[in-house]
XYZ file of C-alpha atoms in Angstrom:
621
model
C -12.069 9.775 16.284
C -10.296 11.508 13.378
C -7.980 14.379 14.050
C -9.961 17.618 14.101
C -7.345 19.221 11.891
C -8.069 16.707 9.139
C -11.656 17.938 8.868
C -12.775 21.298 7.485
C -15.757 22.584 9.448
C -17.621 25.332 7.621
C -20.706 25.694 9.779
C -21.078 24.808 13.446
C -24.721 23.699 13.144
C -23.786 21.167 10.487
C -20.852 19.957 12.561
C -23.088 19.376 15.593
C -25.785 17.615 13.595
C -23.323 15.178 12.032
C -21.331 14.321 15.135
C -22.402 10.750 14.464
C -19.972 10.706 11.522
C -17.095 11.330 13.907
C -18.151 9.480 17.035
C -20.357 6.596 15.956
C -18.665 4.888 13.046
C -19.408 1.497 14.628
C -23.088 2.421 14.684
C -23.005 3.464 11.017
C -21.389 0.178 10.073
C -23.948 -1.852 12.047
C -26.846 0.084 10.528
C -25.548 -0.409 7.008
C -24.945 -4.134 7.518
C -28.351 -4.698 9.124
C -30.104 -2.649 6.424
C -28.430 -4.742 3.723
C -29.280 -7.980 5.513
C -32.907 -6.890 5.927
C -33.244 -6.834 2.137
C -33.053 -10.634 2.047
C -36.071 -10.781 4.395
C -38.315 -8.330 2.566
C -40.932 -11.018 1.878
C -40.919 -12.554 5.347
C -40.150 -9.927 8.001
C -41.288 -6.278 8.257
C -38.075 -5.317 10.069
C -34.966 -6.654 11.791
C -33.809 -5.635 15.269
C -30.294 -5.662 16.671
C -29.140 -4.336 20.057
C -25.851 -2.563 20.748
C -24.195 -1.523 23.972
C -21.590 0.680 22.262
C -21.225 3.594 21.551
C -24.340 3.750 23.783
C -27.226 1.377 24.589
C -29.536 1.292 21.583
C -31.732 -0.895 19.438
C -31.316 -0.729 15.679
C -34.509 -1.304 13.686
C -33.834 -1.960 9.984
C -36.614 -1.939 7.394
C -36.349 -3.894 4.129
C -37.060 -2.241 0.809
C -39.537 -3.353 -1.819
C -38.744 -4.342 -5.392
C -42.311 -4.070 -6.673
C -43.327 -0.863 -8.451
C -46.758 -0.894 -6.773
C -44.954 -0.182 -3.490
C -43.356 2.910 -5.023
C -45.956 4.269 -7.435
C -49.434 4.884 -5.955
C -52.484 3.976 -7.989
C -54.732 6.845 -9.131
C -52.474 9.575 -7.809
C -50.839 11.004 -10.920
C -48.390 12.262 -11.698
C -46.024 12.144 -8.688
C -47.975 9.972 -6.271
C -47.941 12.440 -3.374
C -50.634 12.865 -0.722
C -51.133 14.903 2.444
C -49.705 13.304 5.555
C -51.977 11.819 8.190
C -52.177 14.688 10.689
C -53.113 12.307 13.502
C -49.729 10.579 13.065
C -47.707 13.618 12.013
C -49.296 16.771 13.518
C -46.085 18.794 13.144
C -45.623 18.143 9.417
C -47.063 21.426 8.209
C -46.217 25.058 7.734
C -47.448 26.454 11.044
C -48.279 29.993 9.981
C -49.982 29.240 6.677
C -51.440 25.914 7.791
C -50.257 24.128 4.620
C -49.924 20.388 5.337
C -46.855 18.473 4.133
C -47.171 15.937 1.338
C -45.335 12.622 1.095
C -45.269 9.640 -1.228
C -48.691 8.038 -0.699
C -47.466 4.458 -1.060
C -44.642 4.853 1.441
C -47.131 6.446 3.831
C -49.603 3.570 3.403
C -46.836 1.020 3.929
C -45.828 2.684 7.192
C -49.429 2.930 8.392
C -49.908 -0.804 7.749
C -46.678 -1.484 9.601
C -47.957 0.330 12.690
C -51.232 -1.587 12.648
C -50.158 -5.062 11.532
C -46.749 -5.515 13.175
C -45.247 -5.366 16.654
C -43.243 -2.217 15.831
C -44.996 -0.010 18.389
C -44.500 -2.476 21.231
C -40.868 -3.033 20.175
C -40.192 0.705 20.257
C -41.994 1.162 23.595
C -40.021 -1.661 25.198
C -36.728 -0.224 23.954
C -37.500 3.226 25.324
C -38.705 1.817 28.655
C -35.289 0.178 28.973
C -33.683 3.590 28.576
C -32.173 2.769 25.187
C -32.159 4.912 22.073
C -34.030 3.744 18.966
C -32.093 3.841 15.695
C -34.224 3.463 12.559
C -32.396 2.577 9.373
C -32.984 1.192 5.918
C -31.549 0.725 2.451
C -33.455 1.778 -0.677
C -37.218 2.151 -0.002
C -36.534 0.691 3.448
C -34.924 4.057 4.130
C -38.191 5.811 3.228
C -40.033 3.761 5.869
C -37.252 4.528 8.364
C -37.734 8.259 7.722
C -41.485 8.102 8.390
C -40.940 5.899 11.455
C -38.432 8.417 12.823
C -40.766 11.383 12.336
C -43.574 9.393 13.984
C -41.413 8.663 17.037
C -40.078 12.230 17.158
C -43.696 13.429 17.278
C -44.370 11.077 20.193
C -41.194 12.111 22.017
C -42.057 15.792 21.606
C -45.517 15.259 23.101
C -44.247 13.024 25.909
C -44.006 14.329 29.466
C -41.244 11.856 30.279
C -38.085 13.761 31.289
C -34.813 13.267 29.391
C -36.513 11.518 26.509
C -34.047 9.867 24.117
C -34.885 11.032 20.626
C -34.497 8.546 17.762
C -31.863 8.693 15.048
C -32.512 7.804 11.419
C -29.718 6.546 9.134
C -30.525 5.656 5.532
C -28.540 4.327 2.589
C -29.629 5.132 -0.961
C -33.123 6.128 0.152
C -35.593 7.727 -2.276
C -36.970 11.164 -1.447
C -40.071 11.028 0.745
C -41.622 14.476 1.283
C -42.083 17.916 -0.241
C -40.667 21.311 0.705
C -43.203 21.681 3.535
C -41.999 18.358 4.947
C -38.420 19.672 4.903
C -39.523 23.003 6.397
C -41.283 21.237 9.288
C -38.307 18.981 10.022
C -36.045 22.050 10.096
C -38.461 24.080 12.215
C -38.774 21.364 14.841
C -34.980 21.035 15.040
C -35.063 17.429 13.811
C -32.648 17.688 10.871
C -29.792 16.552 13.089
C -31.678 13.288 13.729
C -31.556 12.264 10.064
C -28.402 11.149 8.262
C -28.760 10.034 4.646
C -25.842 8.373 2.872
C -25.863 8.538 -0.915
C -23.419 7.316 -3.540
C -22.549 9.855 -6.225
C -24.776 8.603 -9.052
C -27.037 6.068 -7.313
C -30.253 6.215 -9.349
C -32.671 5.430 -6.497
C -32.500 8.759 -4.571
C -33.425 10.509 -7.852
C -36.361 8.319 -8.923
C -38.973 10.454 -7.145
C -38.020 13.451 -9.287
C -39.776 11.694 -12.202
C -43.525 11.705 -12.938
C -44.030 8.264 -11.405
C -47.263 7.338 -13.137
C -45.728 7.861 -16.584
C -42.749 5.608 -15.897
C -44.176 2.800 -13.771
C -43.044 0.088 -16.188
C -39.513 1.510 -16.389
C -39.368 1.790 -12.580
C -40.404 -1.865 -12.322
C -37.604 -2.808 -14.754
C -35.097 -0.891 -12.638
C -36.354 -2.492 -9.419
C -36.143 -5.920 -11.042
C -32.496 -5.292 -11.884
C -31.813 -4.005 -8.359
C -33.625 -6.826 -6.563
C -31.408 -9.030 -4.356
C -32.913 -11.993 -6.208
C -31.938 -10.733 -9.671
C -30.331 -13.708 -11.372
C -28.747 -11.963 -14.354
C -27.299 -8.593 -13.414
C -24.492 -7.536 -15.718
C -23.410 -4.742 -18.005
C -24.885 -6.640 -20.938
C -28.228 -7.063 -19.169
C -28.400 -3.338 -18.448
C -27.493 -2.605 -22.064
C -30.392 -4.771 -23.305
C -32.854 -3.149 -20.883
C -34.352 0.325 -21.087
C -32.131 1.501 -18.244
C -30.167 3.939 -20.420
C -33.373 5.602 -21.543
C -34.635 5.776 -17.962
C -31.351 7.284 -16.759
C -31.630 9.968 -19.452
C -35.226 10.698 -18.341
C -34.190 11.021 -14.694
C -31.323 13.311 -15.703
C -33.690 15.498 -17.737
C -36.164 15.836 -14.843
C -33.342 16.570 -12.394
C -32.194 19.327 -14.735
C -35.676 20.879 -14.897
C -36.151 20.877 -11.130
C -32.649 22.025 -10.207
C -32.770 24.825 -12.809
C -36.157 26.006 -11.580
C -35.027 25.991 -7.951
C -31.800 27.782 -8.881
C -33.834 30.518 -10.581
C -35.881 30.891 -7.415
C -33.045 31.123 -4.903
C -30.813 33.153 -7.244
C -33.542 35.805 -7.502
C -34.718 35.361 -11.103
C -37.676 37.708 -11.731
C -38.447 36.598 -15.277
C -42.218 36.155 -15.671
C -41.559 33.088 -17.828
C -40.612 31.231 -14.634
C -44.207 31.347 -13.402
C -45.542 30.603 -16.871
C -43.326 27.521 -17.161
C -44.566 25.943 -13.933
C -48.182 26.535 -14.956
C -47.931 23.940 -17.736
C -44.844 21.901 -16.795
C -45.490 20.094 -13.525
C -42.362 19.563 -11.462
C -41.831 16.944 -8.800
C -42.786 18.179 -5.303
C -40.207 15.964 -3.549
C -37.290 17.685 -1.849
C -34.335 16.556 0.288
C -34.578 16.916 4.068
C -32.273 16.195 6.993
C -28.490 15.811 6.744
C -26.962 14.317 3.590
C -23.615 12.550 3.272
C -22.441 12.143 -0.339
C -19.926 9.291 -0.701
C -17.460 9.957 -3.520
C -15.567 7.341 -5.512
C -12.307 8.585 -3.937
C -13.517 7.850 -0.408
C -14.529 11.316 0.730
C -17.827 12.109 2.471
C -19.362 15.493 1.620
C -21.915 16.503 4.261
C -24.607 19.176 4.023
C -28.021 20.103 5.398
C -28.987 22.781 2.879
C -31.898 21.266 0.929
C -31.408 23.526 -2.100
C -27.716 22.650 -2.301
C -28.427 18.919 -1.969
C -30.922 19.142 -4.841
C -28.286 20.775 -7.034
C -25.756 18.035 -6.247
C -28.327 15.358 -7.048
C -28.368 16.730 -10.581
C -24.758 17.725 -11.169
C -23.287 14.452 -9.915
C -25.438 12.643 -12.493
C -24.027 14.516 -15.443
C -22.272 12.368 -17.999
C -18.519 12.179 -18.197
C -17.538 12.811 -21.853
C -15.319 9.742 -21.697
C -18.165 7.420 -20.657
C -21.041 6.019 -22.674
C -24.584 6.352 -21.414
C -24.936 2.604 -20.858
C -21.780 2.571 -18.706
C -23.087 5.390 -16.504
C -26.508 3.741 -16.261
C -24.842 0.515 -15.151
C -22.814 2.364 -12.503
C -25.954 4.112 -11.244
C -27.441 0.684 -10.509
C -24.234 -0.865 -9.250
C -23.628 1.934 -6.744
C -26.957 1.196 -5.073
C -25.435 -1.971 -3.575
C -22.014 -0.531 -2.693
C -22.854 1.279 0.548
C -21.694 -1.492 2.858
C -18.325 -1.989 1.133
C -17.620 1.731 0.643
C -18.512 2.689 4.202
C -16.370 -0.143 5.574
C -13.428 1.206 3.560
C -14.108 4.682 4.956
C -14.296 3.337 8.529
C -11.043 1.382 8.082
C -9.398 4.719 7.232
C -10.670 5.965 10.619
C -13.478 8.031 9.109
C -11.208 10.679 7.648
C -11.868 13.009 4.718
C -15.205 14.364 5.937
C -16.046 17.775 4.487
C -18.896 19.782 6.010
C -20.613 22.377 3.832
C -22.728 24.898 5.727
C -24.084 28.420 5.430
C -20.825 30.238 6.079
C -18.852 30.615 2.861
C -15.609 32.497 2.584
C -14.699 34.788 -0.275
C -12.514 32.166 -1.909
C -15.513 30.007 -2.727
C -16.456 26.475 -1.919
C -14.489 23.425 -0.820
C -16.172 20.381 -2.359
C -13.246 18.012 -1.987
C -12.507 15.931 -5.061
C -15.953 16.344 -6.623
C -15.483 17.374 -10.227
C -17.961 20.232 -10.429
C -18.008 22.845 -13.144
C -18.301 26.593 -12.752
C -22.101 26.596 -13.061
C -22.510 23.899 -10.405
C -20.245 25.718 -7.962
C -22.094 28.960 -8.632
C -25.439 27.357 -7.795
C -24.107 25.693 -4.654
C -22.635 28.965 -3.510
C -25.914 30.778 -4.240
C -27.935 28.166 -2.312
C -25.692 28.513 0.714
C -25.557 32.274 0.417
C -29.370 32.318 0.548
C -29.274 30.440 3.853
C -26.669 32.878 5.120
C -28.948 35.763 4.078
C -31.862 34.204 5.951
C -29.741 34.026 9.095
C -28.758 37.665 8.575
C -32.434 38.615 8.196
C -33.203 36.772 11.422
C -30.518 38.750 13.230
C -32.100 41.999 12.037
C -35.537 40.825 13.161
C -34.105 39.816 16.543
C -32.908 43.390 16.977
C -36.538 44.539 16.803
C -37.599 42.359 19.727
C -36.643 44.996 22.300
C -38.630 47.634 20.377
C -41.645 45.293 20.343
C -41.278 44.580 24.072
C -41.133 48.297 24.895
C -44.283 49.006 22.885
C -46.070 46.097 24.554
C -45.013 47.373 27.957
C -46.506 50.771 27.112
C -49.814 49.200 26.026
C -49.822 46.990 29.133
C -49.533 50.118 31.266
C -52.375 51.685 29.262
C -54.598 48.691 30.022
C -53.685 48.575 33.736
C -54.269 52.300 34.246
C -57.731 52.140 32.707
C -58.634 49.046 34.744
C -57.777 50.918 37.942
C -60.281 53.560 36.848
C -62.923 50.867 36.342
C -62.779 51.091 32.544
C -62.184 48.325 30.009
C -59.295 49.243 27.713
C -61.269 47.801 24.796
C -64.141 50.266 25.341
C -61.829 53.220 25.910
C -59.808 52.478 22.770
C -62.953 52.008 20.675
C -64.316 55.403 21.721
C -60.970 57.222 21.128
C -61.844 60.177 23.363
C -58.544 60.796 25.129
C -54.906 61.420 24.264
C -53.902 58.128 25.861
C -56.225 56.331 23.422
C -54.569 58.136 20.517
C -51.114 57.174 21.784
C -52.228 53.560 22.172
C -53.350 53.599 18.542
C -49.923 54.862 17.469
C -48.292 51.948 19.309
C -50.782 49.534 17.728
C -49.841 50.748 14.243
C -46.105 50.603 14.991
C -46.414 47.016 16.178
C -48.571 46.067 13.195
C -45.806 47.239 10.852
C -43.138 45.227 12.685
C -45.185 42.015 12.811
C -46.466 42.326 9.239
C -42.851 42.519 8.093
C -42.049 39.280 9.935
C -45.057 37.480 8.446
C -44.281 38.631 4.906
C -40.658 37.541 5.266
C -41.871 34.111 6.368
C -44.224 33.901 3.394
C -41.356 34.769 1.049
C -39.064 32.262 2.809
C -36.644 35.009 3.783
C -36.183 33.693 7.320
C -34.736 30.349 8.469
C -37.191 27.452 8.706
C -36.562 27.257 12.448
C -37.848 30.802 13.087
C -41.481 29.800 13.739
C -40.343 27.336 16.380
C -38.125 29.691 18.407
C -39.511 29.946 21.927
C -38.668 33.647 22.366
C -40.686 34.633 19.302
C -43.548 32.248 20.036
C -43.865 33.759 23.526
C -43.510 37.346 22.287
C -46.102 36.697 19.580
C -48.544 35.285 22.121
C -48.175 38.298 24.427
C -48.599 40.619 21.431
C -51.703 38.814 20.142
C -53.489 38.709 23.499
C -52.795 42.351 24.327
C -53.092 44.071 20.954
C -55.627 42.087 18.912
C -58.544 43.429 21.012
C -57.444 46.909 19.905
C -57.527 45.863 16.238
C -61.004 44.423 16.804
C -62.120 47.665 18.470
C -60.800 49.663 15.527
C -62.536 47.319 13.049
C -65.968 47.671 14.638
C -65.515 51.346 15.503
C -65.366 52.034 11.775
C -68.206 49.550 11.069
C -65.982 47.562 8.694
C -68.089 44.488 9.425
C -70.990 46.028 7.516
C -68.936 46.404 4.324
C -66.317 43.664 4.559
C -67.937 41.073 6.813
C -67.185 39.766 10.286
C -63.707 40.277 11.682
C -63.138 36.569 12.225
C -64.039 35.591 8.662
C -62.860 38.573 6.641
C -60.907 41.041 8.719
C -58.426 39.181 10.887
C -54.814 40.046 9.890
C -52.305 37.291 9.168
C -50.073 38.480 12.004
C -52.616 37.222 14.539
C -53.421 33.984 12.725
C -49.715 33.194 12.450
C -48.842 33.968 16.080
C -51.855 31.969 17.319
C -50.748 28.936 15.311
C -47.172 29.286 16.609
C -48.496 29.087 20.152
C -50.754 26.114 19.400
C -47.909 24.228 17.728
C -45.495 24.956 20.574
C -48.059 23.773 23.141
C -49.118 20.814 20.952
C -52.778 21.790 21.276
C -55.598 21.667 18.750
C -55.529 24.245 15.955
C -57.950 27.066 16.763
C -58.175 26.204 20.456
C -56.424 29.365 21.687
C -58.757 31.951 20.186
C -59.025 33.931 23.445
C -57.653 37.067 21.776
C -60.756 37.070 19.532
C -63.163 37.326 22.489
C -64.293 40.818 21.599
C -64.912 39.909 17.951
C -67.253 37.141 19.104
C -69.048 39.588 21.403
C -69.372 42.202 18.656
C -70.892 39.665 16.252
C -73.405 38.484 18.844
C -74.370 42.082 19.590
C -74.663 42.873 15.890
C -76.849 39.848 15.155
C -79.171 40.428 18.109
C -79.346 44.123 17.253
C -80.535 43.137 13.783
C -83.567 41.297 15.116
C -82.064 37.836 15.460
C -83.878 36.016 18.225
C -82.098 34.745 21.324
C -82.801 31.180 20.276
C -80.878 31.774 17.036
C -77.674 32.755 18.833
C -78.098 30.620 21.950
C -75.547 27.954 20.989
C -72.891 30.558 20.121
C -73.550 32.407 23.357
C -73.290 29.285 25.497
C -70.065 28.320 23.726
C -68.616 31.785 24.344
C -69.476 31.671 28.039
C -67.946 28.214 28.388
C -64.784 29.437 26.674
C -64.706 32.498 28.919
C -64.530 30.245 31.976
C -61.546 28.376 30.547
C -59.801 31.532 29.352
C -60.309 33.317 32.669
C -59.125 30.365 34.767
C -56.007 30.017 32.602
C -55.232 33.740 32.916
C -55.849 34.508 29.246
C -58.935 36.696 29.770
C -58.548 39.781 31.923
C -60.773 40.887 34.802
C -61.538 44.121 32.966
C -64.198 42.373 30.838
C -66.227 41.840 34.061
C -66.127 45.480 35.186
C -69.622 46.863 35.740
C -69.061 49.610 33.156
C -67.720 47.221 30.522
C -69.839 47.162 27.347
C -69.913 43.363 27.463
C -71.401 43.340 30.991
C -73.923 46.032 30.073
C -75.034 44.027 27.022
C -75.034 40.679 28.853
C -77.466 42.080 31.440
C -79.994 42.688 28.661
C -80.148 38.954 27.871
C -83.259 36.942 28.845
C -83.572 36.282 32.549
C -83.836 32.512 32.096
C -80.410 32.570 30.438
C -78.734 34.808 33.012
C -80.029 32.839 35.973
C -78.166 29.668 34.968
C -75.139 31.196 33.224
C -71.722 29.939 34.328
C -70.364 33.515 34.328
C -73.227 34.966 36.403
C -71.178 35.168 39.600
C -68.386 37.106 37.918
C -70.826 39.475 36.241
C -72.450 40.350 39.552
C -69.250 40.195 41.595
C -70.476 37.312 43.717
C -67.366 35.152 43.502
C -65.458 33.113 40.984
C -66.726 31.719 37.707
C -68.262 28.265 37.800
C -67.899 25.428 35.351
C -70.366 25.488 32.473
């Protein structure tokens, strides 16, 4: 292990996530060698497997890349070939609060889906994990893209598993193209998986930048590049590159990198010019973004490591910029040549005992940025600093929000006491709050409004990406949000129907439900890995109000029967799980009073009959 003094750690989270760089250099070397070797089997074997006992028992699974443009550029998906992920395979790849699903390269996704169905990968992985060994997925070029999807798939399975001390997989790629969009990156960060992905990239390797191009417009050029990069290429030389259209393609990639990096820089540097929105309305930019941990390998043997997606995107552009002393054809040739230098360069780095690793994180001192021997201009350094400062600001915002948690807890405690006191008097707190007859009801409304302001601020900060990606996955806030939603949303529903807003705006569930409740419900469902919409217990009173409203407006029982039966079935589940209070079964409760007016043939067989009449526990519907 290299001397700690020889490394400059800027951010502890980055240091922890890239411990593999310090401790597992043998593993890196094996992964790189196996990934390179797998390329010679791309027509015959879907993956290679190699077992190691050191640094710990593991099985390395290396995927070969493809050198056919059809395996990179999807048909009939212009211009960037992206598609929504398969939620059955990747349920976590979404923005939890907003519900936006991540998008990935459709061809890479299809290739991985075929691999799961048509190969023995699943049984190979299961056997490895049953033996108590860690799975290491790796790949060079587009093999790295498959390794990324395989790793997310296994991480999803590990997260849902009830097996204790589950060994999570690690993904190591070399010159991999980008795979997913910003939502993909957000989800990986939120789930705490970034530390499981380590992507090595040579300074000007063309392949990691290809996805920043409109793929459908450059399919022929991409095929020419892949032909030159293929292990079977018979004539690969500077002269061959000069005769090809590689120089033109390099210039196109550089131009698209410039557009995307400049747009992103405007966003995270706070540009408010209206032209920014106008530009993106007619110039479509690539949706693909970096995710995980990136290790840039410089020509002088340094490894620059970072997790900040915005900063990585900036480096992808600035490292491509032309040296005034080099011709375009020379740079284009190097961009191809570097794609096959990972094994030799990493071996050189390992021989030097893995020294010269520089970690760039969110904490930046006043003197600026240490980027080793990278020759970056003033503008590039400014953008990197701004990208990292934004992450630092998000962490600062999170700290301020954390300071409000005690205020939220105190207000919830007060409302909990309000509910308990009324229940002791035989009154449902929903009915009391809706009538607003007493001072305690007024005070409860003040607390409701205070809490609404605090939670609305959190939701808006999330929508503006002013909080870290991991915020929605933090257990303390998921739990606090669930307590808040279950206790306070009934009061919002009572206020909504007290003022007859349903008659003007529509039903609460369809038109009136605030984002703060939709977001906190989805946090809970994601944390519990349960179906979206399955924990709607806090909306019980809205469902009751709508049934009462419909039946009061001359809808026949038969017209609402299915909804009523569904509600009663849900009530059984919610009550048994402790998510529906006993106060809804009090004899004076408006729900009980209304329920008793239902047809006798319904009441006689209802699964909540016993609770309504105080004859025992609820029965299964």
